[in-house]
CSV table of C-alpha atoms in Angstrom, one decimal:
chain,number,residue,atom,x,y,z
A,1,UNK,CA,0.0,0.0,0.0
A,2,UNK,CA,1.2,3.1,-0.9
A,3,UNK,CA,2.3,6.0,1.6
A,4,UNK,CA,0.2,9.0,1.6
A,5,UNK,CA,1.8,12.0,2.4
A,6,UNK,CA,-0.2,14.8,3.9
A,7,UNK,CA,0.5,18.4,5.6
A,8,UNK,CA,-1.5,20.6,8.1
A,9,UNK,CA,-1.5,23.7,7.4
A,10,UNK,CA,-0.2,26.5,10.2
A,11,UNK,CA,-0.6,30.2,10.1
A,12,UNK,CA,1.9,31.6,7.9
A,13,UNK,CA,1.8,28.6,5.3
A,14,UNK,CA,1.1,28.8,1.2
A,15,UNK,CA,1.5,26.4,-1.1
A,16,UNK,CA,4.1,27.9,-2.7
A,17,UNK,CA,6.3,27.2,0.8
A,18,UNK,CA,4.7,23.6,0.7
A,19,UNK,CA,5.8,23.0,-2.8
A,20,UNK,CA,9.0,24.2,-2.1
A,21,UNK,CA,9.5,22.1,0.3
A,22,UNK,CA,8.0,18.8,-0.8
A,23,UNK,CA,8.9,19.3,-4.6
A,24,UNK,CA,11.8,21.5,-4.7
A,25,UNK,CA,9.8,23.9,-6.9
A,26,UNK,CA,7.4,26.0,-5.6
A,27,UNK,CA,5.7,26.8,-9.3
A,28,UNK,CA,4.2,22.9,-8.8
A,29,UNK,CA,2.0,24.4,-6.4
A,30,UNK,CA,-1.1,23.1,-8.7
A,31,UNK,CA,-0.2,19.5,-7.9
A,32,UNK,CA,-1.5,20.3,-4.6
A,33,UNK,CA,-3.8,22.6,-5.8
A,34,UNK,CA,-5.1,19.8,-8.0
A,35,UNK,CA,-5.3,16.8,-5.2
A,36,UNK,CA,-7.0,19.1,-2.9
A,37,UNK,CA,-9.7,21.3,-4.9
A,38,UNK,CA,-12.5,20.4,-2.7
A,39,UNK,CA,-10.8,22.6,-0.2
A,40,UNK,CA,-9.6,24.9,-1.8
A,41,UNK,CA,-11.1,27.8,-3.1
A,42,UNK,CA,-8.6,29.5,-4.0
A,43,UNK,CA,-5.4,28.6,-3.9
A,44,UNK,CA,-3.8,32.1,-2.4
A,45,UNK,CA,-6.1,31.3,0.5
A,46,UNK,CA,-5.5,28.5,3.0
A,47,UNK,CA,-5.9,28.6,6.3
A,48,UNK,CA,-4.9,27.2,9.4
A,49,UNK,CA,-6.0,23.3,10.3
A,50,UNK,CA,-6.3,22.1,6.7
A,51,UNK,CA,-5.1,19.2,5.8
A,52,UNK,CA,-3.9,18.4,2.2
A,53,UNK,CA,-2.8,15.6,0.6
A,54,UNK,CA,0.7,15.7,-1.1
A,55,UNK,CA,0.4,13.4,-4.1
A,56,UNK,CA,3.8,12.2,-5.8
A,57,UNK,CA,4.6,14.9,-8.4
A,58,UNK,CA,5.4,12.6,-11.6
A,59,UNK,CA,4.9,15.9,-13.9
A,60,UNK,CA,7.8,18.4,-12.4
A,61,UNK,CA,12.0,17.7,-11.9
A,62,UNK,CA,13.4,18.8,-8.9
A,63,UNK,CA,14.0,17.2,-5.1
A,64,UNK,CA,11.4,15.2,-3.3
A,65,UNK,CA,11.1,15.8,0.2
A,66,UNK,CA,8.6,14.9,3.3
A,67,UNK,CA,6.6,17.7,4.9
């Protein structure tokens, strides 16, 4: 069974910084965007408590991290 990674969001947080993190590139943003739509309105507004699912990023290059 595959892992599923996820991150809670704290005050402070934007997916840019996320994608940064877990991606290496904050521009693949939408990948979270994209796995999390149903709680996100929109995406320059998250808030604190959220949880989001990090999918694997098969689309972008870059470093992989755990958030």
């Amino acid at each position: 069974m595959p892992e599923i990674n996820t991150a809670k969001i704290s005050r402070g947080n934007s997916l840019w910084q996320i994608s940064r993190r877990v991606y290496g590139r904050g521009n693949r943003y939408t990948v979270i965007y994209d796995a999390n739509q149903e709680q996100i309105r929109d995406p320059n507004r998250i808030y604190p408590g959220q949880i989001f699912v990090l999918p694997e990023d098969k689309g972008g290059a870059g470093g992989r991290g755990r958030g």
